[in-house]
PDB file of C-alpha atoms in Angstrom:
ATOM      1  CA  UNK A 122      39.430 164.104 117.873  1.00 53.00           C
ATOM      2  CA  UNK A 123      39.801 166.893 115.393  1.00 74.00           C
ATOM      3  CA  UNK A 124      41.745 165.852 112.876  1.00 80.00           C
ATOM      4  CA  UNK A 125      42.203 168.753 110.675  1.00 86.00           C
ATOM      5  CA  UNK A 126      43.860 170.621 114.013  1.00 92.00           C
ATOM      6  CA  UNK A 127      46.015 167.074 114.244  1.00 94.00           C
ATOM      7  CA  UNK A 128      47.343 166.930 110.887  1.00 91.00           C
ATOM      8  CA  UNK A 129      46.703 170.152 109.429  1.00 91.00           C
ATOM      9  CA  UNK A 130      48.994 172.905 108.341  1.00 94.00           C
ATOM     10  CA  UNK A 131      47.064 175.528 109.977  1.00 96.00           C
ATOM     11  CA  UNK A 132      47.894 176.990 113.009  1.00 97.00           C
ATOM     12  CA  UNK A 133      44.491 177.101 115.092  1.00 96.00           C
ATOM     13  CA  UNK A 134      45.915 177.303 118.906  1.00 97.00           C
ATOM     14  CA  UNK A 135      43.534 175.952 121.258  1.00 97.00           C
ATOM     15  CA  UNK A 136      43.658 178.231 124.430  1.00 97.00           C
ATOM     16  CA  UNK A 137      41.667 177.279 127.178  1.00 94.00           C
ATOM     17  CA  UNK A 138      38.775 178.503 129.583  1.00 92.00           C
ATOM     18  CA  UNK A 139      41.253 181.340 130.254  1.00 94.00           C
ATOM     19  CA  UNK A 140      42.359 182.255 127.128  1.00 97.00           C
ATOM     20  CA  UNK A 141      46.075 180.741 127.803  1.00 97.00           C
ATOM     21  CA  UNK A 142      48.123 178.002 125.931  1.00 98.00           C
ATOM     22  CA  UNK A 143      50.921 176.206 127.771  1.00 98.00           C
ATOM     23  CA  UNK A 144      54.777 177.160 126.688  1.00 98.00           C
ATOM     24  CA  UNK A 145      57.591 175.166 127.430  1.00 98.00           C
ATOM     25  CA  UNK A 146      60.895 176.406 126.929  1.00 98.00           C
ATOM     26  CA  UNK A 147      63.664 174.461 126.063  1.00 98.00           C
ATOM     27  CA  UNK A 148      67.554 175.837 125.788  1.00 97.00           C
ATOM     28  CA  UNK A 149      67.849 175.800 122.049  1.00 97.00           C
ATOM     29  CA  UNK A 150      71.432 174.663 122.406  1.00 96.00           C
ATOM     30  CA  UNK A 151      71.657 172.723 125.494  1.00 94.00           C
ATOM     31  CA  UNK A 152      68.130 171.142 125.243  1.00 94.00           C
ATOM     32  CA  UNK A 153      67.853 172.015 129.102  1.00 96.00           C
ATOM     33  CA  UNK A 154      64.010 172.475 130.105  1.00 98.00           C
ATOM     34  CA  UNK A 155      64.548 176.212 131.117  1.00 98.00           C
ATOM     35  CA  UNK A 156      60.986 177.473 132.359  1.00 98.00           C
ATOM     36  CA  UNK A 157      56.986 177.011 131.907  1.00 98.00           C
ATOM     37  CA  UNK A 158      54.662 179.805 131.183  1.00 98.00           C
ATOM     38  CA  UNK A 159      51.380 180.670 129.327  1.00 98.00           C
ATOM     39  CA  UNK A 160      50.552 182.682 126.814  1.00 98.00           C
ATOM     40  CA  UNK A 161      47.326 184.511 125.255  1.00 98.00           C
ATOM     41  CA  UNK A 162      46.659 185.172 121.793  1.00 98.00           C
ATOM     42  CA  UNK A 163      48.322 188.512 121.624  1.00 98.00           C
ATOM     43  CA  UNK A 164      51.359 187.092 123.582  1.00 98.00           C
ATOM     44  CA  UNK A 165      52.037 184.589 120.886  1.00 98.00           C
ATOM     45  CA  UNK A 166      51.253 186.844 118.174  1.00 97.00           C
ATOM     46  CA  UNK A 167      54.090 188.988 119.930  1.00 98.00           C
ATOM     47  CA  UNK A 168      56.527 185.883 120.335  1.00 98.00           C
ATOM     48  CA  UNK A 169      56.202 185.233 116.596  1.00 97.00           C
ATOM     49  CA  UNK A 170      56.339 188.876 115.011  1.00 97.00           C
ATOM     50  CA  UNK A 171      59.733 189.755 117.551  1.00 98.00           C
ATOM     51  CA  UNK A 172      61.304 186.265 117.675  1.00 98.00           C
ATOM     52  CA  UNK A 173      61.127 187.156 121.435  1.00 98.00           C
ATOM     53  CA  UNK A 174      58.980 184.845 124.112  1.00 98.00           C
ATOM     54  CA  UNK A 175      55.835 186.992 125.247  1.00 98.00           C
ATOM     55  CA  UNK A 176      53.718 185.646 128.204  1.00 98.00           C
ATOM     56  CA  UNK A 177      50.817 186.780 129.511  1.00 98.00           C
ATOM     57  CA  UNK A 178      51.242 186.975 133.538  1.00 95.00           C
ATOM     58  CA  UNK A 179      49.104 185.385 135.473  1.00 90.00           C
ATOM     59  CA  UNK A 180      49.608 186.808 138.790  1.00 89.00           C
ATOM     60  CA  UNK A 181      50.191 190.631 137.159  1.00 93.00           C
ATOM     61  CA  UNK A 182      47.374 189.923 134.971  1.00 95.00           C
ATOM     62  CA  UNK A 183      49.252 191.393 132.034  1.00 97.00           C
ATOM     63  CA  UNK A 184      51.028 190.485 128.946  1.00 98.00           C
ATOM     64  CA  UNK A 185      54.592 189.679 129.702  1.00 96.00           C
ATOM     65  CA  UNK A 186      57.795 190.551 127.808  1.00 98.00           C
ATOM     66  CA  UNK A 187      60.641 187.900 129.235  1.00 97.00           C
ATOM     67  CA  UNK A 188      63.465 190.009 130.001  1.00 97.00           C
ATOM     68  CA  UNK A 189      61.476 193.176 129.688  1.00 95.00           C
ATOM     69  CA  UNK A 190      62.650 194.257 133.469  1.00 93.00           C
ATOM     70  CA  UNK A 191      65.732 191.583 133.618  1.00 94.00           C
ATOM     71  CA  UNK A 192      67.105 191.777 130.017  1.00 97.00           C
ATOM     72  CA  UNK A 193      66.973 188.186 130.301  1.00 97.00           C
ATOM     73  CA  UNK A 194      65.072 187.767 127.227  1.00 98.00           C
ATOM     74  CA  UNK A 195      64.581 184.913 125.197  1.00 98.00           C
ATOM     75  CA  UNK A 196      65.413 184.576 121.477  1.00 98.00           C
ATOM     76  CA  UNK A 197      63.199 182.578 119.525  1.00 98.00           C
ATOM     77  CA  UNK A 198      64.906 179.730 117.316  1.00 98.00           C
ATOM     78  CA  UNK A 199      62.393 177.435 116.858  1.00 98.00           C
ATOM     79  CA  UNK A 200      58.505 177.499 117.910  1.00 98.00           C
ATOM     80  CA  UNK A 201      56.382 174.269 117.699  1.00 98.00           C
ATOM     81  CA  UNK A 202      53.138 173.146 118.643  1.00 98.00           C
ATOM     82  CA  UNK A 203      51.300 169.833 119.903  1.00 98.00           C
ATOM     83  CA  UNK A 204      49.137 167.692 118.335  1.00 97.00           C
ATOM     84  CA  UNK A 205      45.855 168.770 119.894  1.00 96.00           C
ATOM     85  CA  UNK A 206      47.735 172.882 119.795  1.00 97.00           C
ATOM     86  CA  UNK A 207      46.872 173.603 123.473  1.00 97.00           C
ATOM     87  CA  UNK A 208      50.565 173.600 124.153  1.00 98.00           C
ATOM     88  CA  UNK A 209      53.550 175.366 122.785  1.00 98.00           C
ATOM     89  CA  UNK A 210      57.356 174.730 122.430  1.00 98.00           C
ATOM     90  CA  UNK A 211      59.707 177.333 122.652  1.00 98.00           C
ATOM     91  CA  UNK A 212      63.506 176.470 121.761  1.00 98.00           C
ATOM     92  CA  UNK A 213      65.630 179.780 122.645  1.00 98.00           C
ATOM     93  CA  UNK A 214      68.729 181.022 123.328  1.00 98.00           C
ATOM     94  CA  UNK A 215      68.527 182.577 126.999  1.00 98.00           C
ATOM     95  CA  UNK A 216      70.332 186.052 127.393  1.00 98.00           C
ATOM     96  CA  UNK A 217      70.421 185.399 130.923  1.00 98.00           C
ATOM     97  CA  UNK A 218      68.993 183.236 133.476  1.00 98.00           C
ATOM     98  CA  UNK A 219      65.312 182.324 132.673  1.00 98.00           C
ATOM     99  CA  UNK A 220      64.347 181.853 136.424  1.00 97.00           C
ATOM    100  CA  UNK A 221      63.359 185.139 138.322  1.00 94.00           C
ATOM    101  CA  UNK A 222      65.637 183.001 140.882  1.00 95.00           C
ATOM    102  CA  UNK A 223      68.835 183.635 139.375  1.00 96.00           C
ATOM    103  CA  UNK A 224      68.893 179.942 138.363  1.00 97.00           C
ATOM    104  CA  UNK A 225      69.214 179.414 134.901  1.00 97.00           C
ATOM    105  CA  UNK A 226      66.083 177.012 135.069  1.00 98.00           C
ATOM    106  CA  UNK A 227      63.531 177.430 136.819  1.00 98.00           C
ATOM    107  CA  UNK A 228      63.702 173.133 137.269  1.00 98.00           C
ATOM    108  CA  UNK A 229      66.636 173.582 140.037  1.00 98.00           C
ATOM    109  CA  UNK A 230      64.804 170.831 142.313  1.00 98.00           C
ATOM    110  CA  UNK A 231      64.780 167.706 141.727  1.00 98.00           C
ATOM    111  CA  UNK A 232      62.254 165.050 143.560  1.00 97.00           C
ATOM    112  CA  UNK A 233      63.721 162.566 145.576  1.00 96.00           C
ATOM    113  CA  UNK A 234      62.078 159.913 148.120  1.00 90.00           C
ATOM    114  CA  UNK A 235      59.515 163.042 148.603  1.00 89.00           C
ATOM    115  CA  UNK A 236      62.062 165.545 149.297  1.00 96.00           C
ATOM    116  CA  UNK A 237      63.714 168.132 147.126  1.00 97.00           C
ATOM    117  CA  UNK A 238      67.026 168.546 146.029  1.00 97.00           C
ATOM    118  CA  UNK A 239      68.472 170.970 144.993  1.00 96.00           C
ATOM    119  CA  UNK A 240      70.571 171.191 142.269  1.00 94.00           C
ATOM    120  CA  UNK A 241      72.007 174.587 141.732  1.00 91.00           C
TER     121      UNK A 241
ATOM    122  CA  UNK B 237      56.307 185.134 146.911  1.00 53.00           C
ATOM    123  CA  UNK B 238      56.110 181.895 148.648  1.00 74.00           C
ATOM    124  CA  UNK B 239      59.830 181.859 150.039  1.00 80.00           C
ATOM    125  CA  UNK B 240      59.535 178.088 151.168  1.00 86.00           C
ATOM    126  CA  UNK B 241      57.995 176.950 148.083  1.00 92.00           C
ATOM    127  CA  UNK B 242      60.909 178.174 145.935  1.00 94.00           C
ATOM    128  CA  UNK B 243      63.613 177.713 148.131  1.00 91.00           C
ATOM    129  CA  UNK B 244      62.753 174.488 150.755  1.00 91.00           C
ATOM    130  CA  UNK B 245      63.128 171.195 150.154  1.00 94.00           C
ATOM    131  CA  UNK B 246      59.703 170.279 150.949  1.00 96.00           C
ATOM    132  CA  UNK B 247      57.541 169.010 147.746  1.00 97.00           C
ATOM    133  CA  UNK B 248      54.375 171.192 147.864  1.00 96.00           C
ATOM    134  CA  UNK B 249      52.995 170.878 144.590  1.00 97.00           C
ATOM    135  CA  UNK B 250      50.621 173.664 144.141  1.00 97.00           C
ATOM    136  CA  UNK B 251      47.618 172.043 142.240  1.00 97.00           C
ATOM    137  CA  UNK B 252      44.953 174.691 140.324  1.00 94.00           C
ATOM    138  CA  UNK B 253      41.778 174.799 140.622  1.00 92.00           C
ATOM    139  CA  UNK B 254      40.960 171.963 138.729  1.00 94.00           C
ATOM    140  CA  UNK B 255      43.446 170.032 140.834  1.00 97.00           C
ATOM    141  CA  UNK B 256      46.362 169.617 138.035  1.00 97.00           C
ATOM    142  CA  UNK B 257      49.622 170.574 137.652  1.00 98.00           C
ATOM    143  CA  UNK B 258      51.156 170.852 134.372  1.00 98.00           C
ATOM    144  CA  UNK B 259      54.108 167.370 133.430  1.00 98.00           C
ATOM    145  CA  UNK B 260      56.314 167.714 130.756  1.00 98.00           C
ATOM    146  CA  UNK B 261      58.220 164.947 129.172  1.00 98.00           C
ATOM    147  CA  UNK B 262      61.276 164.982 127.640  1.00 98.00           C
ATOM    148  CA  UNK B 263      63.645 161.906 126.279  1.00 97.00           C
ATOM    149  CA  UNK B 264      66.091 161.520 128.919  1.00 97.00           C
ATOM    150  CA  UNK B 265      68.545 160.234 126.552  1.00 96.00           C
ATOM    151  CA  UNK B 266      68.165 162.701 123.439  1.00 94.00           C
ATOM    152  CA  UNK B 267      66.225 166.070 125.707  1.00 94.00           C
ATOM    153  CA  UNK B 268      63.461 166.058 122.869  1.00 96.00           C
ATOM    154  CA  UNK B 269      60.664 167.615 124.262  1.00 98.00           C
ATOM    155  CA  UNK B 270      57.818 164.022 124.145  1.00 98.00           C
ATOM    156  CA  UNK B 271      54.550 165.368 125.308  1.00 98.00           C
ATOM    157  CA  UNK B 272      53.091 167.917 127.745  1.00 98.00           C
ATOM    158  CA  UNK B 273      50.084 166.558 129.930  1.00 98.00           C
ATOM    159  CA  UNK B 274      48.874 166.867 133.173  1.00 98.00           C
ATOM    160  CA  UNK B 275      48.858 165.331 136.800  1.00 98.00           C
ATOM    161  CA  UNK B 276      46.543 165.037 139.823  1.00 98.00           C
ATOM    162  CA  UNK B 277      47.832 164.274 143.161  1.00 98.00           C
ATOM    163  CA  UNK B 278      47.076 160.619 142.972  1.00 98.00           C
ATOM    164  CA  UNK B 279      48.775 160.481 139.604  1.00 98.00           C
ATOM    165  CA  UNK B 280      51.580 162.634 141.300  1.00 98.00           C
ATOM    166  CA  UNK B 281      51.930 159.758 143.825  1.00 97.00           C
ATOM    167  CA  UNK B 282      51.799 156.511 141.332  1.00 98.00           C
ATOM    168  CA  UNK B 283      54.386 158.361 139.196  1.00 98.00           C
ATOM    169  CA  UNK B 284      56.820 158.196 142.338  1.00 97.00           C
ATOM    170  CA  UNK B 285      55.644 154.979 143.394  1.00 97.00           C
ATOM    171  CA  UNK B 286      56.122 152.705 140.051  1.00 98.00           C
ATOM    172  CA  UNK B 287      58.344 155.109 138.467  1.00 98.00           C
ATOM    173  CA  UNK B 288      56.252 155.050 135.483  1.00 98.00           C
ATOM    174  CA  UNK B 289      54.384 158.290 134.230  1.00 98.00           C
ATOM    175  CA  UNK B 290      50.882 158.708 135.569  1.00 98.00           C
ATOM    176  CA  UNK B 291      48.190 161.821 133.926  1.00 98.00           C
ATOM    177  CA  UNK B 292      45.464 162.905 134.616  1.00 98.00           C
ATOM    178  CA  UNK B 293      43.115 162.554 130.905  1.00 95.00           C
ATOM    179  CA  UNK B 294      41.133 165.706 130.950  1.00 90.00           C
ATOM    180  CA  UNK B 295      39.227 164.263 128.135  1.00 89.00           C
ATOM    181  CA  UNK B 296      38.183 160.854 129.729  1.00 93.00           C
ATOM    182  CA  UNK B 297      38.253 162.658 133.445  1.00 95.00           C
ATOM    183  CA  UNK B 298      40.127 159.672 134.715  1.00 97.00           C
ATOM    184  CA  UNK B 299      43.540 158.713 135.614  1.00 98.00           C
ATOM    185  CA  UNK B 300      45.461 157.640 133.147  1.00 96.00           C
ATOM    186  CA  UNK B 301      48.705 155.289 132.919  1.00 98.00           C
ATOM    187  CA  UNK B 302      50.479 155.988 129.759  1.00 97.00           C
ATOM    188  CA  UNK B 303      50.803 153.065 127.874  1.00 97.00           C
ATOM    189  CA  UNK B 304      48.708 151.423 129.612  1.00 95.00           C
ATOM    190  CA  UNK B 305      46.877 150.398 126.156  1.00 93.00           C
ATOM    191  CA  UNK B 306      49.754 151.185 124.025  1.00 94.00           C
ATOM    192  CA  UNK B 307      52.121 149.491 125.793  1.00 97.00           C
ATOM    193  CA  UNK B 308      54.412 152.840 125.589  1.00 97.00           C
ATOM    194  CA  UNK B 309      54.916 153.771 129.096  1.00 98.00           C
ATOM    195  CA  UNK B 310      56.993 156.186 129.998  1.00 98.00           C
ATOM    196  CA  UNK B 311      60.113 155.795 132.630  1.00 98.00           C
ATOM    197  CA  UNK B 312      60.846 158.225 134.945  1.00 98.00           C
ATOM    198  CA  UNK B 313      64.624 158.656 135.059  1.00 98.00           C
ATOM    199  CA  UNK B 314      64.644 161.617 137.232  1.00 98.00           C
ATOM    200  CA  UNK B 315      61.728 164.150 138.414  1.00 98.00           C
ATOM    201  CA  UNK B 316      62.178 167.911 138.894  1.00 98.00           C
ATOM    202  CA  UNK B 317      60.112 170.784 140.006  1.00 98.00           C
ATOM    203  CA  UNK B 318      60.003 174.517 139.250  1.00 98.00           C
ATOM    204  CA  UNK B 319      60.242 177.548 141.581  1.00 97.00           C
ATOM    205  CA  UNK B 320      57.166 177.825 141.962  1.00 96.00           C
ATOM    206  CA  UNK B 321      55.903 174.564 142.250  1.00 97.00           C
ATOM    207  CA  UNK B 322      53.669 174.282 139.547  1.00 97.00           C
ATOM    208  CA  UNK B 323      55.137 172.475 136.790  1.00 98.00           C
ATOM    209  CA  UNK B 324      57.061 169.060 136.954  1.00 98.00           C
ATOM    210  CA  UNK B 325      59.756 167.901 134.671  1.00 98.00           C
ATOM    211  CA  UNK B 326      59.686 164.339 134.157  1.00 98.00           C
ATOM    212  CA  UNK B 327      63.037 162.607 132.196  1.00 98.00           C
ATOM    213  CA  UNK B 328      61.841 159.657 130.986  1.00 98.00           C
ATOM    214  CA  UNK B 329      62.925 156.392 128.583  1.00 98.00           C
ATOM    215  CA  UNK B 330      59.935 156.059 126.507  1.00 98.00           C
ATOM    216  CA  UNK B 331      59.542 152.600 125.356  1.00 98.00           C
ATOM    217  CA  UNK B 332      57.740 153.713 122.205  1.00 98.00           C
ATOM    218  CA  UNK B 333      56.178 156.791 120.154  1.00 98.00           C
ATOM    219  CA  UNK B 334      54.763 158.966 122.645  1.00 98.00           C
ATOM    220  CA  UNK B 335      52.248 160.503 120.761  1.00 97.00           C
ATOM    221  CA  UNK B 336      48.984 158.951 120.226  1.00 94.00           C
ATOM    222  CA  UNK B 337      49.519 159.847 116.416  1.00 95.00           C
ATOM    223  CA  UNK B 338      52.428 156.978 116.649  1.00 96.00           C
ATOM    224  CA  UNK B 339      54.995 160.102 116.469  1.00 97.00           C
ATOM    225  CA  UNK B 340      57.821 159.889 118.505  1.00 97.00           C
ATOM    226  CA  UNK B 341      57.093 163.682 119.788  1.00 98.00           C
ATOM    227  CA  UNK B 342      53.388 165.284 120.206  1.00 98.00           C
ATOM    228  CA  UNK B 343      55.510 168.520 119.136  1.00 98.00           C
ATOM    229  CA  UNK B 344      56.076 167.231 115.171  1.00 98.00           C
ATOM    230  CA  UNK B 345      55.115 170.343 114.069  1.00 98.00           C
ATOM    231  CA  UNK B 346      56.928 173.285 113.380  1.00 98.00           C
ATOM    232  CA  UNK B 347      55.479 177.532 113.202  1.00 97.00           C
ATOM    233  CA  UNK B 348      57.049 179.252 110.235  1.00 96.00           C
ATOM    234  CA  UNK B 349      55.052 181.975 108.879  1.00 90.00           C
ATOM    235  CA  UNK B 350      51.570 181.348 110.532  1.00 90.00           C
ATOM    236  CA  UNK B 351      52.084 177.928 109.055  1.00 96.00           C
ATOM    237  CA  UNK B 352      52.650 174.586 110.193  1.00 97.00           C
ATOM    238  CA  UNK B 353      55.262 172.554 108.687  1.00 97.00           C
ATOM    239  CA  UNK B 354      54.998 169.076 109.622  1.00 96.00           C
ATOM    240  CA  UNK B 355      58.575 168.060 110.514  1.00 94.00           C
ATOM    241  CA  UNK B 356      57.859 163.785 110.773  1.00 92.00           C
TER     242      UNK B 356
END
């Protein structure tokens, strides 16, 4: 264990083999688990300068501005970190829906006896 | 896009290439974000099957019950899924701090000005 990154008060973000760190976001106000993404170094140092969540894309292979295309941004009202910092908690107030879906989560399914259900 | 994946109601968890897909926990009860972890498929299946949260420990490259020495195991009250299928969203009653740092939250620290703040 590595204490100092446990109980320290420096942020030291552990990103992994691909140079990504998990992000959860959470609706600020409702508490509602809106989506999942990852981010790089400069995508966090972009999420914490604008107060607006940066990812980097994994399928585009680029960093990611949520909303950039959609306006659906998200604003930044709290960001947190893990105890071992290799994951990331966003609390934000949606402009829009945060699922390219339409749905306002991306978590519209839910798992039942091995089936999904959806809950939109 | 994967049309079925986002929109079906088959559960087709799409595993990387290390065969995990990312779980996050939140309090059923309060929504407070617990702990982010992953899953294998055979931790996947004894989640269902017990209704208890199952991980896969990257560290200890086994499967992992948790609680299974802390005693705080984690009860799934309802499982979701994202669009994509490669997150899962597990609502759970924890039956005790879910951090290994005997926190009740992994995520007890907060980012304010490239600092941590230490919100326990």
């Amino acid at each position: 264990m590595d204490q100092d990154r446990e109980n320290g008060t420096a942020l030291q973000p552990k990103f992994d083999a691909a140079g990504l760190i998990t992000g959860v976001v959470t609706d600020a106000a409702t508490g509602e688990l809106l989506m999942v993404a990852h981010l790089d170094a400069e995508a966090l140092e972009r999420t914490i300068a604008t107060g607006e969540a940066h990812f980097w894309s994994r399928s585009r292979g680029s960093l990611w501005k949520k909303g950039e295309t959609s306006g659906n941004i998200l604003r930044v009202v709290e960001l947190r970190i893990d105890c071992d910092q290799d994951a990331l908690w966003i609390r934000a107030t949606p402009a829009g829906p945060a699922c390219h879906t339409g749905a306002r989560s991306c978590f519209y399914r839910r798992v039942e006896d091995g089936k999904l259900v959806d809950e939109r």
